[in-house]
CSV table of C-alpha atoms and ligand atoms in Angstrom, one decimal:
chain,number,residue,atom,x,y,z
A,6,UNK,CA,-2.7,16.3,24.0
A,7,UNK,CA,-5.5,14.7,21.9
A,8,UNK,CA,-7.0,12.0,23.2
A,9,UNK,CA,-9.7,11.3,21.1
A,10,UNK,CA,-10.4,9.1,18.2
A,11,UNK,CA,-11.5,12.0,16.3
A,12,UNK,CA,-8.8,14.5,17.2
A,13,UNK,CA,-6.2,11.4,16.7
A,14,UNK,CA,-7.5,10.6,12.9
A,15,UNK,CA,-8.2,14.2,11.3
A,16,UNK,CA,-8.4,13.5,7.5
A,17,UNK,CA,-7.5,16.5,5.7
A,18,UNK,CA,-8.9,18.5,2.2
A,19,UNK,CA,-7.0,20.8,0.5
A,20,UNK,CA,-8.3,22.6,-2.2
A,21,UNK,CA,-6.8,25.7,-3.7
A,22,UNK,CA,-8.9,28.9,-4.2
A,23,UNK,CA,-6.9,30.6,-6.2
A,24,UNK,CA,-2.9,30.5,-4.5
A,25,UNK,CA,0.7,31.4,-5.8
A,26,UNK,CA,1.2,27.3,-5.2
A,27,UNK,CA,3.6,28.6,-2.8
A,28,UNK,CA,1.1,27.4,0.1
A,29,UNK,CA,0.5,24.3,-1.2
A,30,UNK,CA,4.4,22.9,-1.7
A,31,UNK,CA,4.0,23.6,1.6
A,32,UNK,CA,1.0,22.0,2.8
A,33,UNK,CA,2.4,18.7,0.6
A,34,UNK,CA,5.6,19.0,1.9
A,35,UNK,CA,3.7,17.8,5.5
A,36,UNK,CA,3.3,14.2,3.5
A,37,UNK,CA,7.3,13.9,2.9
A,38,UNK,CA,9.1,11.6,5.7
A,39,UNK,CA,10.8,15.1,7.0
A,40,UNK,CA,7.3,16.3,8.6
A,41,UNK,CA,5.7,12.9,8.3
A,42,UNK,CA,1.9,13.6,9.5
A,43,UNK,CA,0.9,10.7,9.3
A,44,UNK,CA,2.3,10.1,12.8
A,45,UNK,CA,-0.4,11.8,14.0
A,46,UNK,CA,-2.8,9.8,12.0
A,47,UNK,CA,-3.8,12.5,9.4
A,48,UNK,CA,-4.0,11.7,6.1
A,49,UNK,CA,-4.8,13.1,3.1
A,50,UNK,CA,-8.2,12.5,1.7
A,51,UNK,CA,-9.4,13.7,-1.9
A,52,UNK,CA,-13.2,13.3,-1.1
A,53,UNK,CA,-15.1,16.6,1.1
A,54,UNK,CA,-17.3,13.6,2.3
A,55,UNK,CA,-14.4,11.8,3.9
A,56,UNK,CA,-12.5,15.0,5.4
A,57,UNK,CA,-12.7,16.2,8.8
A,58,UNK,CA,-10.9,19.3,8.7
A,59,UNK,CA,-10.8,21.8,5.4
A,60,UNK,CA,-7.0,23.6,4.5
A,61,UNK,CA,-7.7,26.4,2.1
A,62,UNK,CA,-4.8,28.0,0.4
A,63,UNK,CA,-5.1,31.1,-1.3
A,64,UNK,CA,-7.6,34.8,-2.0
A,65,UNK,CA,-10.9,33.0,-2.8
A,66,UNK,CA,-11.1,34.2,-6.3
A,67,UNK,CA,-14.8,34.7,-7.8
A,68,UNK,CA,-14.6,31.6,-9.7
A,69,UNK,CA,-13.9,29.6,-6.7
A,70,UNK,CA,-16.1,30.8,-4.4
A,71,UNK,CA,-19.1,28.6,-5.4
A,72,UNK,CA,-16.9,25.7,-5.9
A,73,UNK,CA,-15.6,26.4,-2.1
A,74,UNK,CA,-19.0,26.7,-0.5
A,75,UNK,CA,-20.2,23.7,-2.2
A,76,UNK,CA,-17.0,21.6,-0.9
A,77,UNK,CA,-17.6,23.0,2.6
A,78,UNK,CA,-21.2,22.7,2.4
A,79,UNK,CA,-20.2,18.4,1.6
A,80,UNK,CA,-18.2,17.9,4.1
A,81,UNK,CA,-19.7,15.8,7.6
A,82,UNK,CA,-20.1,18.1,10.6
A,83,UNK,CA,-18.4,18.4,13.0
A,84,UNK,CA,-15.6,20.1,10.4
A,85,UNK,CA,-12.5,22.7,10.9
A,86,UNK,CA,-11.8,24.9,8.4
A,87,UNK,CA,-7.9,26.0,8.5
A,88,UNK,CA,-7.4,29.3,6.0
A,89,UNK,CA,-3.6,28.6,5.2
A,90,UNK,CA,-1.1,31.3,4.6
A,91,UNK,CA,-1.9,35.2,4.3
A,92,UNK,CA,-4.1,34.7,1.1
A,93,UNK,CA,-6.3,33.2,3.0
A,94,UNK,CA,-6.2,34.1,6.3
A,95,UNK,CA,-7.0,37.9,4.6
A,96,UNK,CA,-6.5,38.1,1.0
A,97,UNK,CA,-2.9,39.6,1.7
A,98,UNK,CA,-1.9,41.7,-1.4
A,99,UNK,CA,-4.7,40.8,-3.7
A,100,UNK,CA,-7.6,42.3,-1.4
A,101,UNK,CA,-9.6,44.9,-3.6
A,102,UNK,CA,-8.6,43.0,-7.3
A,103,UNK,CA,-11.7,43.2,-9.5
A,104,UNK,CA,-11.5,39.1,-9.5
A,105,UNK,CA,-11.1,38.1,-6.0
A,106,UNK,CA,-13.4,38.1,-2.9
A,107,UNK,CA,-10.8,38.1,0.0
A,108,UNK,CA,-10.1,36.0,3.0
A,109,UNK,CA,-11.3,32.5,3.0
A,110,UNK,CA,-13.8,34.0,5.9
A,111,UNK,CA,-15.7,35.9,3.2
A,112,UNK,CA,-17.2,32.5,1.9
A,113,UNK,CA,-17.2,29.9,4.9
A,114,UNK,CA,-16.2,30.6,8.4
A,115,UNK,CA,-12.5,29.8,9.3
A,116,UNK,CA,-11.4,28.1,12.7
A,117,UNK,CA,-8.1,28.9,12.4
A,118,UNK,CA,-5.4,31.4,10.5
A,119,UNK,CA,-2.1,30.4,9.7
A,120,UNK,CA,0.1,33.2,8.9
A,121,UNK,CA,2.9,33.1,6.8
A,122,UNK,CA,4.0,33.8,3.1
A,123,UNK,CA,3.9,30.8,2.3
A,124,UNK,CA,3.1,29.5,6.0
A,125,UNK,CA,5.8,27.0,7.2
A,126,UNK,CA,5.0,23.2,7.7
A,127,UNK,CA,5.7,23.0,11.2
A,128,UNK,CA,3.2,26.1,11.9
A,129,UNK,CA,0.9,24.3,9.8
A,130,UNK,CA,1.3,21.3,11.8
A,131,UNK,CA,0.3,23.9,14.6
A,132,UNK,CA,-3.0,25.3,13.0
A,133,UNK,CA,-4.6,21.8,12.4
A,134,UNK,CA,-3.7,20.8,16.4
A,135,UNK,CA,-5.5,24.2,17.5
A,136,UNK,CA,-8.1,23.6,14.9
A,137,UNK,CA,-8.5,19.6,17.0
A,138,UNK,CA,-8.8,21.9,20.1
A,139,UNK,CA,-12.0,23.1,18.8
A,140,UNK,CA,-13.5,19.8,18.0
A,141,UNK,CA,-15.0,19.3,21.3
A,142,UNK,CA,-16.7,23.0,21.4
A,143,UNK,CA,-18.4,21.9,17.9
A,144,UNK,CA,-19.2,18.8,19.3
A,145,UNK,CA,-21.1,19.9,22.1
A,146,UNK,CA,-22.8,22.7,20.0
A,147,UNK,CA,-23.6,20.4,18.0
A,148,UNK,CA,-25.3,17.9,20.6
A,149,UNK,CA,-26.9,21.5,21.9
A,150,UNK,CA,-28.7,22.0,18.4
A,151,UNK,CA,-29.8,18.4,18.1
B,17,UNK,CA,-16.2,-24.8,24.3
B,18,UNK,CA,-14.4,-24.6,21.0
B,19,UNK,CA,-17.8,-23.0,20.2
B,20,UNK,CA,-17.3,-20.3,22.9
B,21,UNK,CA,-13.1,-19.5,21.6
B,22,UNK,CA,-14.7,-19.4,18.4
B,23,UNK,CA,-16.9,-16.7,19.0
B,24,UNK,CA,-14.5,-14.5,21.0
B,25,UNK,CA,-12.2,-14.6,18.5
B,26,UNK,CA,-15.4,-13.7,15.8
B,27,UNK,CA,-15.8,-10.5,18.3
B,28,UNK,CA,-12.5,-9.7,18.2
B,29,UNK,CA,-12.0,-9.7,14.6
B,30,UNK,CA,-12.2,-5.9,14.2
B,31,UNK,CA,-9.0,-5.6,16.7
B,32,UNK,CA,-7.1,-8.3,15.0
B,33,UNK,CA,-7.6,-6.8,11.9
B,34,UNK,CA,-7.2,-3.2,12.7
B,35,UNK,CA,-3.4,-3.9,13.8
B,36,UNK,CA,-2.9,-6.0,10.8
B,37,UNK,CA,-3.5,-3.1,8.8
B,38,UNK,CA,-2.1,-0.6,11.3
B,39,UNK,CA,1.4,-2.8,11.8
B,40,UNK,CA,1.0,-2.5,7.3
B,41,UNK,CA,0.6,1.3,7.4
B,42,UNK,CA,4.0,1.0,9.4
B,43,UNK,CA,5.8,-1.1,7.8
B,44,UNK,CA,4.6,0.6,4.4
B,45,UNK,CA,6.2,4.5,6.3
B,46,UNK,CA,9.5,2.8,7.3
B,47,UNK,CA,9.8,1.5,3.9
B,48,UNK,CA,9.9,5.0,2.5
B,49,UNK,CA,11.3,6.6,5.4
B,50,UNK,CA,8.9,8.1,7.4
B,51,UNK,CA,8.0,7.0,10.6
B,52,UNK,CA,4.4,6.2,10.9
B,53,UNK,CA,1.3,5.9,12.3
B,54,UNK,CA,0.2,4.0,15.6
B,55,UNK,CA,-0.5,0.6,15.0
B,56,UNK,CA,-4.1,1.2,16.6
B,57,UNK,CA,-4.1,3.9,13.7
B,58,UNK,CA,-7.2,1.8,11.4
B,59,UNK,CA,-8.6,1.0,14.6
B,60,UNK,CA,-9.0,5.1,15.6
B,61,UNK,CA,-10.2,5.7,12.3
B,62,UNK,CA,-13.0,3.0,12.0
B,63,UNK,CA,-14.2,4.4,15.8
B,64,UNK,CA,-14.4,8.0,14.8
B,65,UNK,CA,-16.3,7.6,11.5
B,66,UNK,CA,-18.6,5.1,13.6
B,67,UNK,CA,-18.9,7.7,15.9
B,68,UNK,CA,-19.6,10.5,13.2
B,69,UNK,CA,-23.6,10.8,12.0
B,70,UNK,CA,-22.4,11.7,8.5
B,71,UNK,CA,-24.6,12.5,5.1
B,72,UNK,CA,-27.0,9.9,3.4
B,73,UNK,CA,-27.5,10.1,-0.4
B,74,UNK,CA,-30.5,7.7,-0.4
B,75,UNK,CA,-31.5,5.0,1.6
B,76,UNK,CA,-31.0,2.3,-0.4
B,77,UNK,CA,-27.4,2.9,-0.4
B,78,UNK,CA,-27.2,2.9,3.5
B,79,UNK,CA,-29.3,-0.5,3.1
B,80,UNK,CA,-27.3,-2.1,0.9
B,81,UNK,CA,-23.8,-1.0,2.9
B,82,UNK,CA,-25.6,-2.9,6.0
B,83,UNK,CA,-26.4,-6.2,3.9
B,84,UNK,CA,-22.7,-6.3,3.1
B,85,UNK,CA,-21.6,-5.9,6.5
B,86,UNK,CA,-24.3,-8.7,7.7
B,87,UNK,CA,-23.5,-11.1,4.5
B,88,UNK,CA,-19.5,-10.6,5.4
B,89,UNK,CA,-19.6,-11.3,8.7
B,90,UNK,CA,-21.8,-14.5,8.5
B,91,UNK,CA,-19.3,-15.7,6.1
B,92,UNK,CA,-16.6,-15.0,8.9
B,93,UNK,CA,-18.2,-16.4,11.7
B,94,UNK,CA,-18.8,-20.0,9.1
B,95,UNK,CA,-15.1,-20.1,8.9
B,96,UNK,CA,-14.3,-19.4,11.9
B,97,UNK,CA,-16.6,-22.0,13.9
B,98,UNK,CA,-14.7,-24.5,11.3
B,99,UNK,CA,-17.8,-25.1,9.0
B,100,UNK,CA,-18.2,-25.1,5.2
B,101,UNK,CA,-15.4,-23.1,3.2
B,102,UNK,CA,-17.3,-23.5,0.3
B,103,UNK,CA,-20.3,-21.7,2.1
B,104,UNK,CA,-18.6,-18.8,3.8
B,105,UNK,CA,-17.0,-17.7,0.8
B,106,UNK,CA,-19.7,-17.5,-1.2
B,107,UNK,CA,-21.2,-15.5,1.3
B,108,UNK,CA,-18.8,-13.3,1.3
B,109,UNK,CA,-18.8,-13.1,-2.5
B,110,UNK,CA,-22.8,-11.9,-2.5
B,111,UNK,CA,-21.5,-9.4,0.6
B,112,UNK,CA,-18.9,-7.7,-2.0
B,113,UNK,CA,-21.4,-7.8,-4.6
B,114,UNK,CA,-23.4,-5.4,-2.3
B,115,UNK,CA,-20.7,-3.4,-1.7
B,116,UNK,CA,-21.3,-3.0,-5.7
B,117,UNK,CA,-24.9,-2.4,-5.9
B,118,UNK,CA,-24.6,0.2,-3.2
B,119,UNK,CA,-22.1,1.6,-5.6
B,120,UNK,CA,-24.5,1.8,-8.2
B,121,UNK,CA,-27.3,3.6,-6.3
B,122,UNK,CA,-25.9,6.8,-6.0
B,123,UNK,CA,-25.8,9.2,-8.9
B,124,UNK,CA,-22.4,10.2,-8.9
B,125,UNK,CA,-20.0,8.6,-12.0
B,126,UNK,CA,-17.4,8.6,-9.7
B,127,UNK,CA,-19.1,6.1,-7.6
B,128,UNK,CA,-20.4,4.0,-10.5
B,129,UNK,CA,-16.8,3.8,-12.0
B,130,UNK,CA,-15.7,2.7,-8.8
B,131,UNK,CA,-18.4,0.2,-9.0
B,132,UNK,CA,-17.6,-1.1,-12.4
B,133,UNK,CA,-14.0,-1.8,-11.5
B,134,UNK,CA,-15.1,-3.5,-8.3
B,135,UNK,CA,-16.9,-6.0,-10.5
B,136,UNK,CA,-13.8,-6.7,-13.0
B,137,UNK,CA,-11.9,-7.2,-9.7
B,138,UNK,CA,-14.4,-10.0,-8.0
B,139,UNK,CA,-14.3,-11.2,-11.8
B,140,UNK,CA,-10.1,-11.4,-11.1
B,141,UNK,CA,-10.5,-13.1,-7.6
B,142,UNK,CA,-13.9,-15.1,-7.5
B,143,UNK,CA,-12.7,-17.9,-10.2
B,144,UNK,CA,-9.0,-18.1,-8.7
B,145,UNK,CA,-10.5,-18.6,-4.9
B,146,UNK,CA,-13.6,-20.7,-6.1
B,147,UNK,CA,-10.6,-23.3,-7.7
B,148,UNK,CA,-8.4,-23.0,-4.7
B,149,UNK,CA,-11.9,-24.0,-2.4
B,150,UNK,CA,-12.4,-26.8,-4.8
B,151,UNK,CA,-8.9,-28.4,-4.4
B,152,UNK,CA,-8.7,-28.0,-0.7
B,153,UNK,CA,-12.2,-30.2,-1.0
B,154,UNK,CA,-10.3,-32.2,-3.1
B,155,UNK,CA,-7.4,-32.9,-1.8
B,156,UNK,CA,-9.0,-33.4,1.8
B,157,UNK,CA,-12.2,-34.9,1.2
B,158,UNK,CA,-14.4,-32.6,2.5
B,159,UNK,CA,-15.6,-28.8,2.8
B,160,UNK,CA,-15.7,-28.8,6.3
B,161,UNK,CA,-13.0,-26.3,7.0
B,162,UNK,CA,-12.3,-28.2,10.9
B,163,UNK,CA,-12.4,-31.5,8.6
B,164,UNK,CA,-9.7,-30.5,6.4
B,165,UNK,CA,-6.3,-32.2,6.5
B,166,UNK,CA,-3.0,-30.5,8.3
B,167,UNK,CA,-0.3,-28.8,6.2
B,168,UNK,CA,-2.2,-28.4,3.1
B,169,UNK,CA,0.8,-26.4,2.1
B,170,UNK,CA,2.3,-29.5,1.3
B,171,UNK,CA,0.2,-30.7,-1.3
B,172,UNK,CA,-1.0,-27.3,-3.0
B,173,UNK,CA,2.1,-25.6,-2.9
B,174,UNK,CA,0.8,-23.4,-5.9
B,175,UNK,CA,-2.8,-23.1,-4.6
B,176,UNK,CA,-1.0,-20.7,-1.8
B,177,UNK,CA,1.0,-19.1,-4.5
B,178,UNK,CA,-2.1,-18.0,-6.6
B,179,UNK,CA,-3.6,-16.6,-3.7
B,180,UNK,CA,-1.2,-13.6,-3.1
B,181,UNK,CA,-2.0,-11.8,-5.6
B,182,UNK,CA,-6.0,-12.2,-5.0
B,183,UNK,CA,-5.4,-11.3,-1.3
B,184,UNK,CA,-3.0,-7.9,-2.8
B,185,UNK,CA,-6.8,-7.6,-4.8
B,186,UNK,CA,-8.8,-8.0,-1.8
B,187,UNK,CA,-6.0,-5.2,0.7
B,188,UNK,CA,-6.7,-2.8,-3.1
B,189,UNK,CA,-2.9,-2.5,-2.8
B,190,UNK,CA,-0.6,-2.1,-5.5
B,191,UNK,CA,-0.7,-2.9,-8.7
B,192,UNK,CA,-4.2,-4.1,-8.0
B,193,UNK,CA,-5.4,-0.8,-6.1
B,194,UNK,CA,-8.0,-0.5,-9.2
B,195,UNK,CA,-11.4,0.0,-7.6
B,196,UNK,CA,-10.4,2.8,-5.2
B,197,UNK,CA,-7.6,4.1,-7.4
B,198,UNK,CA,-7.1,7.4,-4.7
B,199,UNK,CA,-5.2,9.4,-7.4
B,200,UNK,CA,-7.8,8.8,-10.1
B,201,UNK,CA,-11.1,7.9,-9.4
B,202,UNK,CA,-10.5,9.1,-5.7
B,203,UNK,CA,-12.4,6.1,-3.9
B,204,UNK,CA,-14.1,4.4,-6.5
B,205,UNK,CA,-17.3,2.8,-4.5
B,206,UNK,CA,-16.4,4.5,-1.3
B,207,UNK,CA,-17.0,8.2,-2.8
B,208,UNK,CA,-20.4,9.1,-1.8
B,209,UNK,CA,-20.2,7.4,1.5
B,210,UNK,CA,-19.6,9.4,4.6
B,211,UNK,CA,-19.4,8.9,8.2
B,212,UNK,CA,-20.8,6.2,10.3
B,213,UNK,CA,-21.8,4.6,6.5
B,214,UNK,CA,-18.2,4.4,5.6
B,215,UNK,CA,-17.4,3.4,8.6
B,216,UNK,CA,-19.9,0.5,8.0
B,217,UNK,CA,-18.7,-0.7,4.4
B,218,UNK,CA,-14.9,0.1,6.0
B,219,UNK,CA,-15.8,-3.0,9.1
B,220,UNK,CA,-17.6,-5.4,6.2
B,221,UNK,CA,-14.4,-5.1,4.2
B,222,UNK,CA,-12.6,-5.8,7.6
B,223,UNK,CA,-14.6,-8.9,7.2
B,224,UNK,CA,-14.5,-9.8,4.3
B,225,UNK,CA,-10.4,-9.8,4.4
B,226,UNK,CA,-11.5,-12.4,7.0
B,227,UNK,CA,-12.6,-14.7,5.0
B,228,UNK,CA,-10.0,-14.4,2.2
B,229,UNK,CA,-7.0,-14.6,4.8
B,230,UNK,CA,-9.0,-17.3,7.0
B,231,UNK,CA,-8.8,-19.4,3.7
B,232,UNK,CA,-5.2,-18.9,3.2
B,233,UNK,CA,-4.3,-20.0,6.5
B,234,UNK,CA,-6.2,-22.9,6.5
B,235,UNK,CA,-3.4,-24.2,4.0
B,236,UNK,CA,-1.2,-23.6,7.0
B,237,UNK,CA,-3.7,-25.6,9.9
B,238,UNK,CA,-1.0,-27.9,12.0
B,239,UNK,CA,-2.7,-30.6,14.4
B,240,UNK,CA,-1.3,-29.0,17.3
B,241,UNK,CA,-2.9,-26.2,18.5
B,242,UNK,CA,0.0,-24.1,19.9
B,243,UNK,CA,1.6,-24.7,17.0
B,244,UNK,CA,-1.1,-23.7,14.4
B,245,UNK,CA,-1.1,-20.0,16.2
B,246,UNK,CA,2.6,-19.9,16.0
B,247,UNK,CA,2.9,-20.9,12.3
B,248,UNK,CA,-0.4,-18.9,10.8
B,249,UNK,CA,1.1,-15.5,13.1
B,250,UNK,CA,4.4,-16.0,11.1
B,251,UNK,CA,2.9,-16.5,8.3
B,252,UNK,CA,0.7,-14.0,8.3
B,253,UNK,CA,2.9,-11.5,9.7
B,254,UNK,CA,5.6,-12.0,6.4
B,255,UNK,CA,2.6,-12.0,3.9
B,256,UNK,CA,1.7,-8.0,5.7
B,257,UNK,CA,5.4,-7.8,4.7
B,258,UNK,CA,5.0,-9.3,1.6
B,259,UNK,CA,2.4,-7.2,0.3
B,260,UNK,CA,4.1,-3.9,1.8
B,261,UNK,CA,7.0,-4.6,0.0
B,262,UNK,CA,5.0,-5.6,-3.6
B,263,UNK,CA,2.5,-2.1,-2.6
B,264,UNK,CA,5.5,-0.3,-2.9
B,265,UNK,CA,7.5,-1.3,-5.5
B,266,UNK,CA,5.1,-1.3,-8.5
B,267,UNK,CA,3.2,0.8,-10.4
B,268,UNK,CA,-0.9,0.6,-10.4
B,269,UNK,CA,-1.8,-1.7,-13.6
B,270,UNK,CA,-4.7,-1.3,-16.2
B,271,UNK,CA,-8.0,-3.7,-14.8
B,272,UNK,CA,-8.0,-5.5,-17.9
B,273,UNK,CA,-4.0,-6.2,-17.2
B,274,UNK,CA,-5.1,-7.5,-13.7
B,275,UNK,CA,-8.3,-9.7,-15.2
B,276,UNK,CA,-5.5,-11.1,-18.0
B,277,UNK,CA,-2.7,-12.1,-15.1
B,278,UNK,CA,-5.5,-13.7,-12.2
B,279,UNK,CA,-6.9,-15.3,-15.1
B,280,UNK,CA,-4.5,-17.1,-16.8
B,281,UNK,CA,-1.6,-17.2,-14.0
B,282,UNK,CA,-3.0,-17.7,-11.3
B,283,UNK,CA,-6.1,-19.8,-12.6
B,284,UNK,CA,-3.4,-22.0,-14.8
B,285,UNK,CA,-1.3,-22.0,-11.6
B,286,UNK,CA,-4.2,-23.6,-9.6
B,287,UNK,CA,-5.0,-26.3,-12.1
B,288,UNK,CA,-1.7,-27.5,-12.6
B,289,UNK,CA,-1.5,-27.8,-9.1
B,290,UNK,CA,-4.9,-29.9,-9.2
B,291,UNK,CA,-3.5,-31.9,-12.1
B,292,UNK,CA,-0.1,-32.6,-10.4
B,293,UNK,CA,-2.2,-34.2,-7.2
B,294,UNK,CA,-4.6,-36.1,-9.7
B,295,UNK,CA,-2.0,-37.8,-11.2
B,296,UNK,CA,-0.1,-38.6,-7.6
B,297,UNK,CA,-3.2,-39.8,-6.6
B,298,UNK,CA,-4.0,-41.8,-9.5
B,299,UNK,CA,-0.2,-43.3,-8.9
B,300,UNK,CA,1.3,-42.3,-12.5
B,301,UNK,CA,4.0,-40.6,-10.2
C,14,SF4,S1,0.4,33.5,1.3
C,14,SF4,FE1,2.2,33.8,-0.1
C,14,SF4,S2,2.8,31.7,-0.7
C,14,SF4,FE2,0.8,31.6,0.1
C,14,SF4,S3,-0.6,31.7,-1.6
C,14,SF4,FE3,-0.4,33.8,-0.8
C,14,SF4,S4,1.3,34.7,-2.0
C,14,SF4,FE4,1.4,32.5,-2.3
């Protein structure tokens, strides 16, 4: 269970690299009173400075690449990146198209892949948990590097 | 030892004010259905952006962020040792103001629309709570907020009425959620702030809804102590209700829409209220 202030108010980014929109019905159906995260104090944030933990829907096509980096590269450490749905977790059908670069994990490096086409809410729900997990080990790197 | 209560309740503002918004983030999910966050939710997320180091743009910006948290919580600690309204809320007037010019530091137009709309809205609240300051000196005799009579309710009836919508202003709820307009200008002033920095401007607007609450309960001060708690919890507990309910049944409005209704409703609702008490006082009535 999360016990910390950080792991119990993760504000979350989504940005789109280039997905079906299937992904990201999905990732807004997590605000709708059904799935409700708030509960677990997340909350939607449209500002990479604001955002602890990154969801990525979608192949990163070329044009987004940049644009991803640079929203990663914004965001406070410690972050979590969360590549959601097969798009992103590997580029799924679109790997090898002259206008896409792959996985989300060819451009930044991904905590945590959540399967599915489209990935369902409540695995979702599951990614960004596993991704809290991590928080500590970043943490601590992080207090190692400093 | 009034001193001492005094300044245990100026320490423990940040709690007191975290649930307030945390029992409003609750009310506000029940209302459309969902279930909601912890009450200590706004508490756990002041701690873990005080606790994250964040970017910097520039300094200045981190300077000014830190003068508003210092100006705003001067102004609370005035009220709340039962000094000069008057002085406390101009304070707290320059603190906002910083919030602006650390705004306007940064380069990005985000920020510096944010900033522009912050000023319309202190140009919305500043005359409507100046006036309502003014009548309370007025009508008691004195500035002195421990001074002041009981039950000012009673005699500026409207003075509490024009106030709502200046404290829906302050919360940047609905229709007045201008400055920080999330679906449009994403966070208005707040954008280029991260971390512990936000964190920072996030407790000096704690404080600064401090002051402008603090003067709306003094309409509500009873001479017994027990009794004053009781009455300004209930009353502050149905304005959170209040405002949850307005938040969620209207529509943002234009900041020129929100400038035209503070100035001439609530303004003109003010003044007739000061008229009303001249003229009782002057025994035409
Ligand atoms: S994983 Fe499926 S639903 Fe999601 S973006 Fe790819 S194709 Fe669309």
């Amino acid at each position: 269970m999360a016990t910390r202030n950080d792991e119990l108010s993760p504000w979350i980014l989504h940005f789109d690299t280039g997905s079906c929109n299937g992904c990201d019905i999905e990732i807004w159906s997590l605000l709708t009173p059904r799935y409700d995260i708030e509960r677990f104090g997340m909350i939607n944030k449209g500002n990479p400075k604001h955002a602890d933990i990154l969801l990525v829907t979608g192949p990163v096509t070329k044009k987004c690449a940049t644009r991803l980096k640079t929203l990663y590269d914004m965001m406070p450490d410690p972050k979590l990146v969360v590549a959601c749905g097969d798009c992103a977790s590997t580029g799924a059908p679109f790997v090898g198209c002259y206008n896409v670069c792959g996985g989300v994990d060819s451009v930044i490096p991904v905590d945590v892949y959540v399967p599915g086409c489209a990935c369902r809410p409540e695995v979702l729900i599951d990614g960004v948990v596993m991704a809290l997990q991590k928080w500590n080990e970043k943490r601590t790197m992080e207090e190692v590097k400093a | 030892m009034e001193l001492i209560i005094s300044i245990f309740l100026w320490a423990l503002i940040p709690l007191i004010v975290g649930v307030m918004l945390g029992l409003d983030r609750i009310v506000t999910a029940r209302m459309q259905g969902r279930k909601g966050p912890s009450v200590l939710q706004s508490i756990r997320d002041l701690l873990k952006l005080l606790g994250k180091k964040g970017s910097m743009v520039n300094r200045s910006q981190v300077a000014f962020v830190y003068l508003a948290l210092a100006l705003q919580a001067i102004a609370a600690f005035i009220l709340i040792i039962g000094s000069d309204i008057l002085t406390a809320f101009l304070l707290s007037g320059a603190g906002s103001f910083m919030m602006v010019v650390a705004a306007l530091s940064v380069r990005s137009p985000y920020s510096h629309l944010g900033a522009h709309r912050e000023l319309v809205q202190i140009m919305a609240t500043e005359p409507v709570v100046m006036l309502v300051v003014l009548s309370m000196g007025y009508a008691s005799g004195s500035f002195i907020s421990s001074n002041l009579e009981g039950a000012l309710v009673l005699t500026l009836p409207l003075a509490v009425i024009a106030m709502v919508p200046t404290l829906l202003i302050r919360l940047e709820k609905s229709p007045f959620d201008i400055a920080t307009a999330h679906s449009e200008i994403v966070s208005g002033p707040y954008v280029e702030l991260s971390g512990r920095t936000l964190g920072i401007s996030k407790l000096a607007h704690w404080y600064e809804l401090v002051v402008m609450f603090g003067i709306f309960l003094l309409f509500f001060s009873m001479s017994d102590p027990i009794l004053d708690v009781v009455v300004k919890v209930i009353v502050l507990v149905t304005v959170v209700f209040a405002i949850a309910l307005i938040d969620n049944s209207t529509a943002r409005l234009t900041r020129w829409r929100m400038l035209r209704f503070s100035l001439t409703y609530c303004l003109g609702a003010v003044m007739l209220n000061l008229v009303i008490l001249y003229l009782i006082n002057g025994g035409v009535f």
